[in-house]
C-alpha cells in the first residue's frame, strides 16, 4: 500500500464520518465535543477552578495548565513542519483562519494529554469521565470536517506520549 493510497483511504474514511453539513442532533453533539477541547476553554477553566479548589486539585490543575501550554508549542511545531492542509469545509472558521494546518490535531493531543494526566493525578472517577470524553473530542473533530482520521490518531498519540513523559519529569 503506497503513501498516496493511505492518504486517499484516510480522506474517504474522514468524509464518511462527516456530519458538519447535516442538521440535527448528531451535528449539535459533534459541535459541542469539537469545541469542548478548545485550548482557551481549558486554560480559562483550569485557572478558574484553581481559584476555588482545594490543594489536592490545585496540583492537578497546575500540571494540566503547564503541560497543555508546552504541548501546544510541540503540536504547532509539528504542524508547521508537516503543513497538511485541513479538509475543505465551512464549519470551524476560527480554526481554519488561525491554524490552517491539520496534522496532528491539537484538540486530540490536548484531550488525551488531559486524560493521561487525570489518570496519574486525579481520582479514578474523574479519570474515567475524561477517558470517555477524550475520544469523543477526537471523533467530533473529524465529524465536523476540520481534521482527517489520521490527524486525530496522531494527535492522540502525541498527547499520550507527551503526558507520559510529562508525568515522569513531574515526579
GROMACS .gro file of N, CA and C in nm:
model
  513
    1UNK      N    1   0.086  -0.118   0.000
    1UNK     CA    2   0.000   0.000   0.000
    1UNK      C    3   0.090   0.124   0.000
    2UNK      N    4   0.068   0.211  -0.096
    2UNK     CA    5   0.151   0.331  -0.108
    2UNK      C    6   0.102   0.440  -0.013
    3UNK      N    7   0.189   0.537   0.009
    3UNK     CA    8   0.154   0.651   0.095
    3UNK      C    9   0.032   0.725   0.039
    4UNK      N   10   0.028   0.740  -0.092
    4UNK     CA   11  -0.084   0.808  -0.158
    4UNK      C   12  -0.214   0.734  -0.133
    5UNK      N   13  -0.213   0.601  -0.143
    5UNK     CA   14  -0.336   0.524  -0.121
    5UNK      C   15  -0.380   0.529   0.025
    6UNK      N   16  -0.285   0.540   0.116
    6UNK     CA   17  -0.319   0.556   0.258
    6UNK      C   18  -0.387   0.691   0.280
    7UNK      N   19  -0.334   0.796   0.218
    7UNK     CA   20  -0.396   0.929   0.231
    7UNK      C   21  -0.535   0.931   0.169
    8UNK      N   22  -0.553   0.861   0.057
    8UNK     CA   23  -0.685   0.855  -0.006
    8UNK      C   24  -0.785   0.780   0.082
    9UNK      N   25  -0.741   0.671   0.141
    9UNK     CA   26  -0.826   0.597   0.235
    9UNK      C   27  -0.862   0.684   0.355
   10UNK      N   28  -0.764   0.755   0.407
   10UNK     CA   29  -0.786   0.846   0.519
   10UNK      C   30  -0.891   0.951   0.484
   11UNK      N   31  -0.879   1.011   0.366
   11UNK     CA   32  -0.975   1.114   0.322
   11UNK      C   33  -1.115   1.055   0.304
   12UNK      N   34  -1.123   0.937   0.246
   12UNK     CA   35  -1.252   0.871   0.226
   12UNK      C   36  -1.320   0.839   0.359
   13UNK      N   37  -1.245   0.782   0.450
   13UNK     CA   38  -1.298   0.748   0.582
   13UNK      C   39  -1.343   0.874   0.657
   14UNK      N   40  -1.262   0.977   0.648
   14UNK     CA   41  -1.295   1.104   0.715
   14UNK      C   42  -1.423   1.164   0.658
   15UNK      N   43  -1.439   1.159   0.528
   15UNK     CA   44  -1.560   1.211   0.463
   15UNK      C   45  -1.683   1.132   0.505
   16UNK      N   46  -1.670   1.000   0.517
   16UNK     CA   47  -1.783   0.916   0.560
   16UNK      C   48  -1.826   0.947   0.703
   17UNK      N   49  -1.734   0.992   0.786
   17UNK     CA   50  -1.766   1.023   0.926
   17UNK      C   51  -1.822   1.163   0.943
   18UNK      N   52  -1.818   1.243   0.841
   18UNK     CA   53  -1.853   1.384   0.849
   18UNK      C   54  -2.003   1.409   0.867
   19UNK      N   55  -2.037   1.496   0.962
   19UNK     CA   56  -2.177   1.535   0.984
   19UNK      C   57  -2.193   1.687   0.983
   20UNK      N   58  -2.088   1.760   0.952
   20UNK     CA   59  -2.088   1.906   0.962
   20UNK      C   60  -2.198   1.972   0.880
   21UNK      N   61  -2.231   1.915   0.767
   21UNK     CA   62  -2.332   1.975   0.679
   21UNK      C   63  -2.471   1.917   0.700
   22UNK      N   64  -2.486   1.825   0.796
   22UNK     CA   65  -2.615   1.759   0.818
   22UNK      C   66  -2.680   1.813   0.946
   23UNK      N   67  -2.787   1.890   0.933
   23UNK     CA   68  -2.853   1.943   1.054
   23UNK      C   69  -2.910   1.830   1.139
   24UNK      N   70  -2.913   1.855   1.268
   24UNK     CA   71  -2.973   1.756   1.357
   24UNK      C   72  -2.895   1.740   1.485
   25UNK      N   73  -2.941   1.645   1.566
   25UNK     CA   74  -2.884   1.623   1.699
   25UNK      C   75  -2.739   1.576   1.694
   26UNK      N   76  -2.707   1.490   1.598
   26UNK     CA   77  -2.571   1.439   1.588
   26UNK      C   78  -2.471   1.551   1.559
   27UNK      N   79  -2.510   1.641   1.471
   27UNK     CA   80  -2.424   1.756   1.439
   27UNK      C   81  -2.407   1.845   1.563
   28UNK      N   82  -2.516   1.870   1.635
   28UNK     CA   83  -2.510   1.953   1.755
   28UNK      C   84  -2.418   1.891   1.860
   29UNK      N   85  -2.430   1.761   1.879
   29UNK     CA   86  -2.346   1.690   1.973
   29UNK      C   87  -2.199   1.695   1.929
   30UNK      N   88  -2.175   1.675   1.801
   30UNK     CA   89  -2.038   1.681   1.748
   30UNK      C   90  -1.979   1.822   1.765
   31UNK      N   91  -2.061   1.925   1.744
   31UNK     CA   92  -2.012   2.062   1.764
   31UNK      C   93  -1.973   2.085   1.909
   32UNK      N   94  -2.055   2.036   2.001
   32UNK     CA   95  -2.025   2.051   2.143
   32UNK      C   96  -1.891   1.986   2.176
   33UNK      N   97  -1.873   1.861   2.138
   33UNK     CA   98  -1.748   1.792   2.170
   33UNK      C   99  -1.629   1.851   2.094
   34UNK      N  100  -1.650   1.895   1.971
   34UNK     CA  101  -1.542   1.956   1.894
   34UNK      C  102  -1.489   2.082   1.962
   35UNK      N  103  -1.579   2.160   2.020
   35UNK     CA  104  -1.538   2.282   2.090
   35UNK      C  105  -1.490   2.255   2.233
   36UNK      N  106  -1.534   2.146   2.293
   36UNK     CA  107  -1.500   2.121   2.434
   36UNK      C  108  -1.352   2.098   2.457
   37UNK      N  109  -1.277   2.074   2.352
   37UNK     CA  110  -1.132   2.058   2.365
   37UNK      C  111  -1.053   2.183   2.334
   38UNK      N  112  -1.122   2.296   2.316
   38UNK     CA  113  -1.052   2.422   2.284
   38UNK      C  114  -0.954   2.461   2.393
   39UNK      N  115  -0.837   2.510   2.351
   39UNK     CA  116  -0.733   2.546   2.448
   39UNK      C  117  -0.775   2.664   2.536
   40UNK      N  118  -0.842   2.762   2.479
   40UNK     CA  119  -0.884   2.877   2.559
   40UNK      C  120  -0.981   2.833   2.669
   41UNK      N  121  -1.071   2.738   2.634
   41UNK     CA  122  -1.167   2.688   2.731
   41UNK      C  123  -1.095   2.619   2.847
   42UNK      N  124  -1.001   2.531   2.815
   42UNK     CA  125  -0.929   2.459   2.920
   42UNK      C  126  -0.839   2.551   3.001
   43UNK      N  127  -0.777   2.647   2.936
   43UNK     CA  128  -0.694   2.743   3.010
   43UNK      C  129  -0.777   2.822   3.110
   44UNK      N  130  -0.889   2.876   3.063
   44UNK     CA  131  -0.977   2.954   3.150
   44UNK      C  132  -1.038   2.867   3.260
   45UNK      N  133  -1.083   2.748   3.224
   45UNK     CA  134  -1.145   2.658   3.323
   45UNK      C  135  -1.045   2.617   3.431
   46UNK      N  136  -0.922   2.586   3.391
   46UNK     CA  137  -0.821   2.545   3.490
   46UNK      C  138  -0.784   2.660   3.582
   47UNK      N  139  -0.771   2.780   3.527
   47UNK     CA  140  -0.740   2.896   3.612
   47UNK      C  141  -0.856   2.926   3.707
   48UNK      N  142  -0.976   2.920   3.657
   48UNK     CA  143  -1.094   2.949   3.739
   48UNK      C  144  -1.112   2.844   3.849
   49UNK      N  145  -1.100   2.718   3.814
   49UNK     CA  146  -1.117   2.615   3.917
   49UNK      C  147  -1.004   2.618   4.019
   50UNK      N  148  -0.885   2.660   3.977
   50UNK     CA  149  -0.773   2.671   4.069
   50UNK      C  150  -0.806   2.770   4.182
   51UNK      N  151  -0.877   2.876   4.148
   51UNK     CA  152  -0.914   2.976   4.247
   51UNK      C  153  -1.007   2.922   4.355
   52UNK      N  154  -1.088   2.822   4.319
   52UNK     CA  155  -1.191   2.773   4.412
   52UNK      C  156  -1.171   2.630   4.460
   53UNK      N  157  -1.060   2.567   4.424
   53UNK     CA  158  -1.042   2.427   4.461
   53UNK      C  159  -0.949   2.412   4.581
   54UNK      N  160  -0.941   2.289   4.630
   54UNK     CA  161  -0.851   2.262   4.742
   54UNK      C  162  -0.713   2.224   4.690
   55UNK      N  163  -0.619   2.203   4.779
   55UNK     CA  164  -0.479   2.183   4.740
   55UNK      C  165  -0.456   2.056   4.659
   56UNK      N  166  -0.534   1.951   4.683
   56UNK     CA  167  -0.512   1.828   4.606
   56UNK      C  168  -0.549   1.846   4.459
   57UNK      N  169  -0.653   1.922   4.432
   57UNK     CA  170  -0.690   1.951   4.292
   57UNK      C  171  -0.598   2.055   4.231
   58UNK      N  172  -0.548   2.147   4.310
   58UNK     CA  173  -0.462   2.253   4.256
   58UNK      C  174  -0.336   2.197   4.191
   59UNK      N  175  -0.282   2.093   4.248
   59UNK     CA  176  -0.164   2.029   4.189
   59UNK      C  177  -0.197   1.981   4.048
   60UNK      N  178  -0.310   1.912   4.033
   60UNK     CA  179  -0.353   1.862   3.903
   60UNK      C  180  -0.374   1.977   3.806
   61UNK      N  181  -0.440   2.082   3.852
   61UNK     CA  182  -0.472   2.195   3.765
   61UNK      C  183  -0.346   2.265   3.713
   62UNK      N  184  -0.248   2.280   3.798
   62UNK     CA  185  -0.124   2.345   3.754
   62UNK      C  186  -0.047   2.257   3.656
   63UNK      N  187  -0.040   2.127   3.686
   63UNK     CA  188   0.028   2.034   3.595
   63UNK      C  189  -0.042   2.035   3.459
   64UNK      N  190  -0.174   2.032   3.459
   64UNK     CA  191  -0.250   2.035   3.333
   64UNK      C  192  -0.223   2.165   3.256
   65UNK      N  193  -0.230   2.278   3.323
   65UNK     CA  194  -0.212   2.407   3.256
   65UNK      C  195  -0.072   2.421   3.196
   66UNK      N  196   0.029   2.387   3.274
   66UNK     CA  197   0.167   2.396   3.222
   66UNK      C  198   0.185   2.297   3.108
   67UNK      N  199   0.137   2.174   3.127
   67UNK     CA  200   0.151   2.072   3.024
   67UNK      C  201   0.080   2.108   2.895
   68UNK      N  202  -0.042   2.159   2.906
   68UNK     CA  203  -0.118   2.199   2.788
   68UNK      C  204  -0.044   2.309   2.712
   69UNK      N  205   0.017   2.401   2.784
   69UNK     CA  206   0.090   2.510   2.720
   69UNK      C  207   0.212   2.458   2.643
   70UNK      N  208   0.288   2.370   2.705
   70UNK     CA  209   0.406   2.314   2.638
   70UNK      C  210   0.363   2.225   2.521
   71UNK      N  211   0.257   2.146   2.542
   71UNK     CA  212   0.205   2.060   2.437
   71UNK      C  213   0.161   2.143   2.316
   72UNK      N  214   0.101   2.257   2.338
   72UNK     CA  215   0.056   2.344   2.228
   72UNK      C  216   0.176   2.384   2.141
   73UNK      N  217   0.286   2.419   2.204
   73UNK     CA  218   0.407   2.456   2.129
   73UNK      C  219   0.460   2.337   2.048
   74UNK      N  220   0.458   2.219   2.110
   74UNK     CA  221   0.504   2.098   2.041
   74UNK      C  222   0.416   2.067   1.920
   75UNK      N  223   0.284   2.071   1.939
   75UNK     CA  224   0.191   2.041   1.830
   75UNK      C  225   0.207   2.143   1.717
   76UNK      N  226   0.218   2.270   1.752
   76UNK     CA  227   0.233   2.373   1.648
   76UNK      C  228   0.363   2.355   1.571
   77UNK      N  229   0.469   2.315   1.638
   77UNK     CA  230   0.596   2.294   1.566
   77UNK      C  231   0.583   2.177   1.468
   78UNK      N  232   0.511   2.073   1.506
   78UNK     CA  233   0.487   1.961   1.414
   78UNK      C  234   0.399   2.007   1.299
   79UNK      N  235   0.292   2.082   1.331
   79UNK     CA  236   0.201   2.130   1.226
   79UNK      C  237   0.274   2.214   1.122
   80UNK      N  238   0.363   2.303   1.167
   80UNK     CA  239   0.432   2.389   1.073
   80UNK      C  240   0.546   2.319   1.001
   81UNK      N  241   0.584   2.203   1.050
   81UNK     CA  242   0.682   2.120   0.978
   81UNK      C  243   0.612   2.037   0.870
   82UNK      N  244   0.496   1.978   0.905
   82UNK     CA  245   0.424   1.892   0.812
   82UNK      C  246   0.343   1.974   0.712
   83UNK      N  247   0.272   2.076   0.760
   83UNK     CA  248   0.190   2.167   0.677
   83UNK      C  249   0.079   2.097   0.597
   84UNK      N  250   0.012   2.003   0.660
   84UNK     CA  251  -0.100   1.937   0.594
   84UNK      C  252  -0.222   2.028   0.600
   85UNK      N  253  -0.282   2.052   0.486
   85UNK     CA  254  -0.399   2.139   0.478
   85UNK      C  255  -0.522   2.069   0.537
   86UNK      N  256  -0.604   2.146   0.606
   86UNK     CA  257  -0.728   2.091   0.662
   86UNK      C  258  -0.822   2.046   0.551
   87UNK      N  259  -0.915   1.956   0.583
   87UNK     CA  260  -1.016   1.918   0.483
   87UNK      C  261  -1.098   2.041   0.443
   88UNK      N  262  -1.147   2.043   0.322
   88UNK     CA  263  -1.232   2.153   0.277
   88UNK      C  264  -1.360   2.154   0.359
   89UNK      N  265  -1.413   2.273   0.384
   89UNK     CA  266  -1.538   2.284   0.457
   89UNK      C  267  -1.563   2.424   0.507
   90UNK      N  268  -1.682   2.445   0.556
   90UNK     CA  269  -1.724   2.575   0.606
   90UNK      C  270  -1.716   2.585   0.758
   91UNK      N  271  -1.747   2.475   0.828
   91UNK     CA  272  -1.752   2.480   0.973
   91UNK      C  273  -1.612   2.498   1.030
   92UNK      N  274  -1.605   2.567   1.143
   92UNK     CA  275  -1.477   2.583   1.212
   92UNK      C  276  -1.390   2.693   1.155
   93UNK      N  277  -1.454   2.801   1.113
   93UNK     CA  278  -1.380   2.912   1.054
   93UNK      C  279  -1.268   2.964   1.142
   94UNK      N  280  -1.291   2.968   1.273
   94UNK     CA  281  -1.187   3.018   1.363
   94UNK      C  282  -1.064   2.929   1.359
   95UNK      N  283  -1.084   2.799   1.349
   95UNK     CA  284  -0.970   2.707   1.341
   95UNK      C  285  -0.902   2.720   1.205
   96UNK      N  286  -0.982   2.728   1.101
   96UNK     CA  287  -0.927   2.736   0.966
   96UNK      C  288  -0.848   2.865   0.945
   97UNK      N  289  -0.893   2.975   1.007
   97UNK     CA  290  -0.825   3.104   0.990
   97UNK      C  291  -0.701   3.118   1.078
   98UNK      N  292  -0.708   3.069   1.201
   98UNK     CA  293  -0.595   3.085   1.292
   98UNK      C  294  -0.491   2.975   1.277
   99UNK      N  295  -0.532   2.859   1.225
   99UNK     CA  296  -0.441   2.746   1.211
   99UNK      C  297  -0.484   2.663   1.090
  100UNK      N  298  -0.428   2.692   0.974
  100UNK     CA  299  -0.471   2.622   0.852
  100UNK      C  300  -0.420   2.478   0.841
  101UNK      N  301  -0.336   2.436   0.933
  101UNK     CA  302  -0.277   2.302   0.925
  101UNK      C  303  -0.350   2.203   1.015
  102UNK      N  304  -0.362   2.080   0.966
  102UNK     CA  305  -0.444   1.983   1.039
  102UNK      C  306  -0.366   1.873   1.110
  103UNK      N  307  -0.241   1.849   1.074
  103UNK     CA  308  -0.168   1.734   1.128
  103UNK      C  309  -0.056   1.777   1.221
  104UNK      N  310  -0.061   1.730   1.346
  104UNK     CA  311  -0.162   1.649   1.413
  104UNK      C  312  -0.271   1.737   1.475
  105UNK      N  313  -0.378   1.676   1.518
  105UNK     CA  314  -0.487   1.750   1.581
  105UNK      C  315  -0.445   1.795   1.721
  106UNK      N  316  -0.447   1.926   1.742
  106UNK     CA  317  -0.416   1.980   1.874
  106UNK      C  318  -0.524   1.945   1.975
  107UNK      N  319  -0.650   1.940   1.930
  107UNK     CA  320  -0.760   1.905   2.021
  107UNK      C  321  -0.748   1.761   2.069
  108UNK      N  322  -0.713   1.670   1.976
  108UNK     CA  323  -0.694   1.530   2.016
  108UNK      C  324  -0.575   1.518   2.109
  109UNK      N  325  -0.466   1.586   2.076
  109UNK     CA  326  -0.347   1.581   2.162
  109UNK      C  327  -0.380   1.632   2.302
  110UNK      N  328  -0.449   1.745   2.308
  110UNK     CA  329  -0.484   1.806   2.437
  110UNK      C  330  -0.578   1.716   2.518
  111UNK      N  331  -0.681   1.663   2.453
  111UNK     CA  332  -0.778   1.583   2.528
  111UNK      C  333  -0.716   1.454   2.581
  112UNK      N  334  -0.631   1.390   2.504
  112UNK     CA  335  -0.568   1.267   2.552
  112UNK      C  336  -0.458   1.299   2.655
  113UNK      N  337  -0.391   1.413   2.640
  113UNK     CA  338  -0.296   1.457   2.743
  113UNK      C  339  -0.370   1.475   2.876
  114UNK      N  340  -0.483   1.544   2.871
  114UNK     CA  341  -0.564   1.567   2.992
  114UNK      C  342  -0.605   1.433   3.054
  115UNK      N  343  -0.645   1.338   2.972
  115UNK     CA  344  -0.689   1.208   3.023
  115UNK      C  345  -0.575   1.132   3.092
  116UNK      N  346  -0.457   1.134   3.032
  116UNK     CA  347  -0.343   1.063   3.093
  116UNK      C  348  -0.303   1.130   3.224
  117UNK      N  349  -0.298   1.262   3.226
  117UNK     CA  350  -0.261   1.332   3.349
  117UNK      C  351  -0.368   1.308   3.456
  118UNK      N  352  -0.494   1.305   3.416
  118UNK     CA  353  -0.601   1.276   3.511
  118UNK      C  354  -0.584   1.136   3.570
  119UNK      N  355  -0.543   1.042   3.488
  119UNK     CA  356  -0.521   0.906   3.536
  119UNK      C  357  -0.410   0.903   3.641
  120UNK      N  358  -0.307   0.983   3.620
  120UNK     CA  359  -0.194   0.984   3.712
  120UNK      C  360  -0.214   1.066   3.837
  121UNK      N  361  -0.298   1.170   3.830
  121UNK     CA  362  -0.304   1.265   3.942
  121UNK      C  363  -0.444   1.290   3.999
  122UNK      N  364  -0.546   1.230   3.942
  122UNK     CA  365  -0.684   1.260   3.985
  122UNK      C  366  -0.751   1.136   4.042
  123UNK      N  367  -0.866   1.156   4.104
  123UNK     CA  368  -0.945   1.041   4.148
  123UNK      C  369  -0.989   0.957   4.027
  124UNK      N  370  -1.007   0.828   4.050
  124UNK     CA  371  -1.042   0.735   3.941
  124UNK      C  372  -1.171   0.776   3.870
  125UNK      N  373  -1.271   0.823   3.945
  125UNK     CA  374  -1.399   0.859   3.883
  125UNK      C  375  -1.379   0.970   3.780
  126UNK      N  376  -1.289   1.065   3.810
  126UNK     CA  377  -1.265   1.176   3.718
  126UNK      C  378  -1.189   1.128   3.595
  127UNK      N  379  -1.091   1.043   3.616
  127UNK     CA  380  -1.013   0.989   3.504
  127UNK      C  381  -1.104   0.913   3.407
  128UNK      N  382  -1.198   0.836   3.460
  128UNK     CA  383  -1.290   0.761   3.375
  128UNK      C  384  -1.373   0.856   3.288
  129UNK      N  385  -1.424   0.961   3.348
  129UNK     CA  386  -1.503   1.059   3.274
  129UNK      C  387  -1.420   1.121   3.162
  130UNK      N  388  -1.297   1.158   3.193
  130UNK     CA  389  -1.211   1.223   3.094
  130UNK      C  390  -1.171   1.125   2.983
  131UNK      N  391  -1.152   0.997   3.018
  131UNK     CA  392  -1.120   0.897   2.914
  131UNK      C  393  -1.239   0.869   2.823
  132UNK      N  394  -1.359   0.892   2.869
  132UNK     CA  395  -1.476   0.881   2.782
  132UNK      C  396  -1.483   1.004   2.691
  133UNK      N  397  -1.454   1.120   2.749
  133UNK     CA  398  -1.462   1.247   2.676
  133UNK      C  399  -1.355   1.258   2.567
  134UNK      N  400  -1.232   1.219   2.593
  134UNK     CA  401  -1.120   1.242   2.501
  134UNK      C  402  -1.144   1.185   2.360
  135UNK      N  403  -1.182   1.058   2.347
  135UNK     CA  404  -1.206   1.009   2.210
  135UNK      C  405  -1.325   1.076   2.143
  136UNK      N  406  -1.423   1.122   2.222
  136UNK     CA  407  -1.537   1.194   2.163
  136UNK      C  408  -1.492   1.326   2.103
  137UNK      N  409  -1.398   1.393   2.167
  137UNK     CA  410  -1.342   1.517   2.111
  137UNK      C  411  -1.274   1.486   1.977
  138UNK      N  412  -1.191   1.383   1.977
  138UNK     CA  413  -1.118   1.348   1.855
  138UNK      C  414  -1.214   1.312   1.741
  139UNK      N  415  -1.312   1.228   1.769
  139UNK     CA  416  -1.409   1.190   1.666
  139UNK      C  417  -1.490   1.310   1.618
  140UNK      N  418  -1.524   1.400   1.709
  140UNK     CA  419  -1.602   1.518   1.672
  140UNK      C  420  -1.524   1.610   1.579
  141UNK      N  421  -1.393   1.616   1.595
  141UNK     CA  422  -1.312   1.700   1.507
  141UNK      C  423  -1.317   1.648   1.362
  142UNK      N  424  -1.320   1.516   1.347
  142UNK     CA  425  -1.336   1.457   1.214
  142UNK      C  426  -1.479   1.478   1.165
  143UNK      N  427  -1.575   1.453   1.251
  143UNK     CA  428  -1.717   1.466   1.214
  143UNK      C  429  -1.750   1.608   1.168
  144UNK      N  430  -1.684   1.706   1.226
  144UNK     CA  431  -1.712   1.845   1.189
  144UNK      C  432  -1.625   1.893   1.072
  145UNK      N  433  -1.540   1.805   1.022
  145UNK     CA  434  -1.467   1.833   0.899
  145UNK      C  435  -1.344   1.921   0.913
  146UNK      N  436  -1.289   1.933   1.032
  146UNK     CA  437  -1.168   2.014   1.047
  146UNK      C  438  -1.041   1.928   1.059
  147UNK      N  439  -1.059   1.795   1.060
  147UNK     CA  440  -0.945   1.703   1.065
  147UNK      C  441  -0.976   1.576   0.990
  148UNK      N  442  -0.868   1.510   0.951
  148UNK     CA  443  -0.876   1.375   0.896
  148UNK      C  444  -0.858   1.277   1.012
  149UNK      N  445  -0.896   1.151   0.990
  149UNK     CA  446  -0.881   1.049   1.093
  149UNK      C  447  -0.735   1.039   1.137
  150UNK      N  448  -0.643   1.039   1.042
  150UNK     CA  449  -0.500   1.028   1.077
  150UNK      C  450  -0.453   1.145   1.162
  151UNK      N  451  -0.512   1.262   1.145
  151UNK     CA  452  -0.476   1.379   1.227
  151UNK      C  453  -0.507   1.354   1.374
  152UNK      N  454  -0.626   1.299   1.400
  152UNK     CA  455  -0.666   1.279   1.539
  152UNK      C  456  -0.595   1.159   1.601
  153UNK      N  457  -0.566   1.057   1.521
  153UNK     CA  458  -0.489   0.943   1.573
  153UNK      C  459  -0.348   0.991   1.611
  154UNK      N  460  -0.286   1.066   1.522
  154UNK     CA  461  -0.152   1.119   1.552
  154UNK      C  462  -0.156   1.214   1.672
  155UNK      N  463  -0.259   1.298   1.678
  155UNK     CA  464  -0.273   1.389   1.791
  155UNK      C  465  -0.287   1.315   1.923
  156UNK      N  466  -0.370   1.210   1.922
  156UNK     CA  467  -0.388   1.130   2.043
  156UNK      C  468  -0.255   1.068   2.087
  157UNK      N  469  -0.180   1.014   1.992
  157UNK     CA  470  -0.051   0.953   2.024
  157UNK      C  471   0.049   1.056   2.077
  158UNK      N  472   0.051   1.174   2.017
  158UNK     CA  473   0.139   1.281   2.066
  158UNK      C  474   0.098   1.320   2.208
  159UNK      N  475  -0.032   1.337   2.232
  159UNK     CA  476  -0.081   1.376   2.364
  159UNK      C  477  -0.050   1.272   2.470
  160UNK      N  478  -0.071   1.146   2.438
  160UNK     CA  479  -0.044   1.038   2.533
  160UNK      C  480   0.106   1.029   2.560
  161UNK      N  481   0.185   1.030   2.455
  161UNK     CA  482   0.331   1.021   2.472
  161UNK      C  483   0.387   1.136   2.553
  162UNK      N  484   0.342   1.257   2.521
  162UNK     CA  485   0.390   1.374   2.595
  162UNK      C  486   0.345   1.370   2.740
  163UNK      N  487   0.222   1.325   2.764
  163UNK     CA  488   0.172   1.317   2.902
  163UNK      C  489   0.253   1.217   2.984
  164UNK      N  490   0.286   1.103   2.925
  164UNK     CA  491   0.367   1.004   2.997
  164UNK      C  492   0.505   1.061   3.030
  165UNK      N  493   0.565   1.130   2.933
  165UNK     CA  494   0.693   1.197   2.956
  165UNK      C  495   0.679   1.305   3.063
  166UNK      N  496   0.573   1.384   3.053
  166UNK     CA  497   0.550   1.494   3.147
  166UNK      C  498   0.528   1.443   3.289
  167UNK      N  499   0.458   1.332   3.303
  167UNK     CA  500   0.440   1.273   3.436
  167UNK      C  501   0.573   1.227   3.495
  168UNK      N  502   0.660   1.175   3.409
  168UNK     CA  503   0.792   1.130   3.458
  168UNK      C  504   0.875   1.248   3.507
  169UNK      N  505   0.878   1.357   3.434
  169UNK     CA  506   0.959   1.472   3.479
  169UNK      C  507   0.889   1.543   3.596
  170UNK      N  508   0.756   1.533   3.602
  170UNK     CA  509   0.684   1.593   3.713
  170UNK      C  510   0.718   1.522   3.845
  171UNK      N  511   0.731   1.389   3.838
  171UNK     CA  512   0.761   1.311   3.958
  171UNK      C  513   0.896   1.353   4.012
   0.00000   0.00000   0.00000
